[in-house]
CSV table of C-alpha atoms in Angstrom, one decimal:
chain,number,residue,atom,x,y,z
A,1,UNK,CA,0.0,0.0,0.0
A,2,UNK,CA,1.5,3.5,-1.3
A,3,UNK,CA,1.7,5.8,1.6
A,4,UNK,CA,0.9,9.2,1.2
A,5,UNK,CA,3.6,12.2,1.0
A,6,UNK,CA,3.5,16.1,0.7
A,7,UNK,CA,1.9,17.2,-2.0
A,8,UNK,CA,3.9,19.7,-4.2
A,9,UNK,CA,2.0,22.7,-4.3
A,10,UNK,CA,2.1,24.4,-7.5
A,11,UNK,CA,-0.2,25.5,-10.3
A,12,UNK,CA,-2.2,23.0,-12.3
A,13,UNK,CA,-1.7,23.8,-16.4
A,14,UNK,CA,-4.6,21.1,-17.1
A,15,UNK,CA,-7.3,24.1,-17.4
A,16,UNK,CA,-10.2,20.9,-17.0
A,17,UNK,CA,-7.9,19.3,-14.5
A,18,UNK,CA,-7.7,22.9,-12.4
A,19,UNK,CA,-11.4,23.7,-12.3
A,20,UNK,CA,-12.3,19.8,-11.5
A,21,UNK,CA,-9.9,19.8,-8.5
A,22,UNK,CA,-10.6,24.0,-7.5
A,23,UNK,CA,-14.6,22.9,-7.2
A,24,UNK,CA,-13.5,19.1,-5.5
A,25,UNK,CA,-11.1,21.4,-2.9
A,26,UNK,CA,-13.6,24.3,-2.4
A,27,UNK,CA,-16.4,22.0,-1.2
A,28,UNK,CA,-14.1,20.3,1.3
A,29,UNK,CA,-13.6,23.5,2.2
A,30,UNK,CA,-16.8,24.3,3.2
A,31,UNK,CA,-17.7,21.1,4.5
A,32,UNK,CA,-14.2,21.9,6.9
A,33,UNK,CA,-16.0,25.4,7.6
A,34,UNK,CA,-18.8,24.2,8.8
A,35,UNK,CA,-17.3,21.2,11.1
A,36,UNK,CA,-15.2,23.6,12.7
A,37,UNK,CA,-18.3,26.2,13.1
A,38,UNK,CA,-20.2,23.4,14.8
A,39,UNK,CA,-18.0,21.7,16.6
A,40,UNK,CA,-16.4,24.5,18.3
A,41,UNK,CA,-18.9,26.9,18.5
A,42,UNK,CA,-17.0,29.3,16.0
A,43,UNK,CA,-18.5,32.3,14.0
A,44,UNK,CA,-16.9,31.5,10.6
A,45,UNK,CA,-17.7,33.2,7.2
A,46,UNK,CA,-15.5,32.1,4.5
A,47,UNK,CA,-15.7,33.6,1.1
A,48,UNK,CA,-13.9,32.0,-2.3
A,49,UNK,CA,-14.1,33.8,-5.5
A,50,UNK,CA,-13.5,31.4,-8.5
A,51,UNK,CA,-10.8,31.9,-11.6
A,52,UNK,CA,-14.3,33.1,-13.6
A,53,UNK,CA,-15.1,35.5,-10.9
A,54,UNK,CA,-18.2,33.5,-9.4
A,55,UNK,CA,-18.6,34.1,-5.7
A,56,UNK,CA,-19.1,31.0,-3.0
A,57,UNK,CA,-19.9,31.9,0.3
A,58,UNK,CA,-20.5,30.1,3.5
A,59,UNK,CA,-21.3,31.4,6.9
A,60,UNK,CA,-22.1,29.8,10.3
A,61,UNK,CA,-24.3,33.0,10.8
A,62,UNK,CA,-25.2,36.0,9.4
A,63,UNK,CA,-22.1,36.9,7.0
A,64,UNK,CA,-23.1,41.1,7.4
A,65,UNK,CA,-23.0,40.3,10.5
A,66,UNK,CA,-19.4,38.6,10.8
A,67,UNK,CA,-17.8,41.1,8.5
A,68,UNK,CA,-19.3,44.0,10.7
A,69,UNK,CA,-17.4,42.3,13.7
A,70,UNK,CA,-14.5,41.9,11.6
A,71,UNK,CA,-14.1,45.4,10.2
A,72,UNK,CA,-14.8,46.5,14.5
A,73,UNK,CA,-12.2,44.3,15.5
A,74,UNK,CA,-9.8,45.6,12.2
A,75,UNK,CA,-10.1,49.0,13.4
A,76,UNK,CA,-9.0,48.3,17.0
A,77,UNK,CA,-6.0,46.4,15.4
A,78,UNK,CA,-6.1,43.3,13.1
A,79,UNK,CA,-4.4,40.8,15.2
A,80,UNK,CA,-4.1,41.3,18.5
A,81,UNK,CA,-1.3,38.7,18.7
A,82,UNK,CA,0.5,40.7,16.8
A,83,UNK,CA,0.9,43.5,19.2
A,84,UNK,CA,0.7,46.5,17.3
A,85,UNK,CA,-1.7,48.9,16.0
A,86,UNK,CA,-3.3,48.5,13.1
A,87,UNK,CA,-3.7,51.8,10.8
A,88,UNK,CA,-7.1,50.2,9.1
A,89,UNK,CA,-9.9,51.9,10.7
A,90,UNK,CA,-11.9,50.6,8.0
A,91,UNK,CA,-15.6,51.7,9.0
A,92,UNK,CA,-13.6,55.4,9.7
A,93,UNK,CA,-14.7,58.0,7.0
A,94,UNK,CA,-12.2,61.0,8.3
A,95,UNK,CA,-9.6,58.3,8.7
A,96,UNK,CA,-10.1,57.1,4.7
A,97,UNK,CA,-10.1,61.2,4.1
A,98,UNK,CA,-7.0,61.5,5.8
A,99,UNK,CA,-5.4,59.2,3.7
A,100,UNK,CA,-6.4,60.6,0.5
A,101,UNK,CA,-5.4,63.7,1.9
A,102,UNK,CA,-1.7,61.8,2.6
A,103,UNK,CA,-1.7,60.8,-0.8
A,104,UNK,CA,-2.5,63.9,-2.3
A,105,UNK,CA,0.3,65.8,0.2
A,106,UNK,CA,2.6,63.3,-1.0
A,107,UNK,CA,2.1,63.9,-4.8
A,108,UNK,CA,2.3,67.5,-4.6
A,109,UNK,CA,5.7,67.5,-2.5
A,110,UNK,CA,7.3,64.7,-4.0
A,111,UNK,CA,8.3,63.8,-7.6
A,112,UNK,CA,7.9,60.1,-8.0
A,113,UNK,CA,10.9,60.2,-10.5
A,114,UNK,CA,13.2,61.2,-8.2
A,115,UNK,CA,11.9,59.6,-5.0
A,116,UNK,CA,13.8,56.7,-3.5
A,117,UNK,CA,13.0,53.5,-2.6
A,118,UNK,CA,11.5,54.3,0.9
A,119,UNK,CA,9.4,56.9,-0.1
A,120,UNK,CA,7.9,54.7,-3.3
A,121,UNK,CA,7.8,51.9,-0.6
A,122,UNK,CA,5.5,54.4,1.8
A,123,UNK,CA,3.2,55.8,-1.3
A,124,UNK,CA,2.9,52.5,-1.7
A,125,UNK,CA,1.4,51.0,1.1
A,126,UNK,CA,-1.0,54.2,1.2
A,127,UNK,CA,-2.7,53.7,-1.9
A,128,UNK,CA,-2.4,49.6,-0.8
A,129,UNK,CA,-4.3,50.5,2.5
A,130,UNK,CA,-6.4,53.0,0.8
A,131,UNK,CA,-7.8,50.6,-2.4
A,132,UNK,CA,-8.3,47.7,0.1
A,133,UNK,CA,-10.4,50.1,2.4
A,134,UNK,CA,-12.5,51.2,-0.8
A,135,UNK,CA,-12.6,47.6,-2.2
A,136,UNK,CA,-14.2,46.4,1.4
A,137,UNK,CA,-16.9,48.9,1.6
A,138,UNK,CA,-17.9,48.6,-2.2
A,139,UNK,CA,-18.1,44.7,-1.2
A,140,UNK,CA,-20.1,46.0,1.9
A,141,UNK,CA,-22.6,48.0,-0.4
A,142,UNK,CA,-22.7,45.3,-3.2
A,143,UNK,CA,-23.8,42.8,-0.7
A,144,UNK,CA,-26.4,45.3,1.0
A,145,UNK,CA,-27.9,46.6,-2.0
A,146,UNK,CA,-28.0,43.2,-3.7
A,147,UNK,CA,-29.5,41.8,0.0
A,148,UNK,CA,-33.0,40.3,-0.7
A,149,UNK,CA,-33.8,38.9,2.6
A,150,UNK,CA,-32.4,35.3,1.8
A,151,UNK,CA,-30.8,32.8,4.1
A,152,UNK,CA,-26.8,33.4,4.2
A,153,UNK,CA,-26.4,30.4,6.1
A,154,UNK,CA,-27.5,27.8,3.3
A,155,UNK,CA,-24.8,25.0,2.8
A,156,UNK,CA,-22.3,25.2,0.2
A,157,UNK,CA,-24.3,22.0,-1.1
A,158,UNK,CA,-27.2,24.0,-1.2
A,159,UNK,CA,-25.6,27.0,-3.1
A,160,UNK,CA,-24.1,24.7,-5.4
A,161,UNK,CA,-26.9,23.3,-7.0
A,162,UNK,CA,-28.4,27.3,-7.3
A,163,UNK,CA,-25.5,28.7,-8.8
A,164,UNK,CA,-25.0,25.9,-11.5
């Protein structure tokens, strides 16, 4: 009997062979999700947006609900293990204006052609912070607009057979 070894973890070219194994892998995902939602008594929400774009979603409760607790616990600092602040105040409008308004300073004393390293580095991670922070809420707004009063807590088998 073969035994089992790590498995090399790199890109599958087989375009048939990658969306076979992506769907076999998401829903033992999900079914993972869920176990550890009911076994341990865990709030879990676990999104997983396909190569084609299509969105799978799973939640042990409301997902809004989740995501406002994450975003709350984001803005006190992402990971308290890690020890220090976090600057995403995510739900924060002045703090998002602030940024821009960092941004903007930036570009009008700096040159980007001559900057160094450093300063490129620190636009950088503005206009990172900044386009995640706008990416979240525009999620945030999609999902509440496009919110029609159905069950976010159906089983992935459940939304796979209604999105295929």
């Amino acid at each position: 009997m073969a035994r089992r070894g790590p498995v090399e973890l790199r890109r599958i070219e087989d375009r048939t062979s990658r969306q076979v194994r992506f769907s076999k892998r998401r829903s033992g995902l999900f079914k993972k999700a869920f176990e550890f939602g009911l076994l341990y008594d865990a709030e879990v929400a676990l999104l997983v947006f396909s190569p084609a774009g299509r969105l799978y979603e799973y939640a042990s409760s409301s997902i809004e609900d989740t995501y406002d607790r994450y975003q709350a616990f984001g803005g006190a600092g992402k990971n308290l293990n890690e020890g220090g602040a976090s600057t995403n105040n995510g739900g924060d409008p002045s703090n998002m204006q602030s940024r821009l308004k960092e941004i903007a300073s930036w570009s009008l004393q700096n040159n980007a052609d001559d900057a160094d390293a450093n300063e490129l580095e620190k636009l950088e991670k503005l206009l990172t912070d900044a386009l995640e922070n706008i990416k979240s809420k525009k999620m945030l707004a999609q999902r509440n607009s496009g919110a029609s009063g159905g069950n976010s807590t159906i089983s992935p088998r459940e939304q796979e057979e209604g999105r295929s």
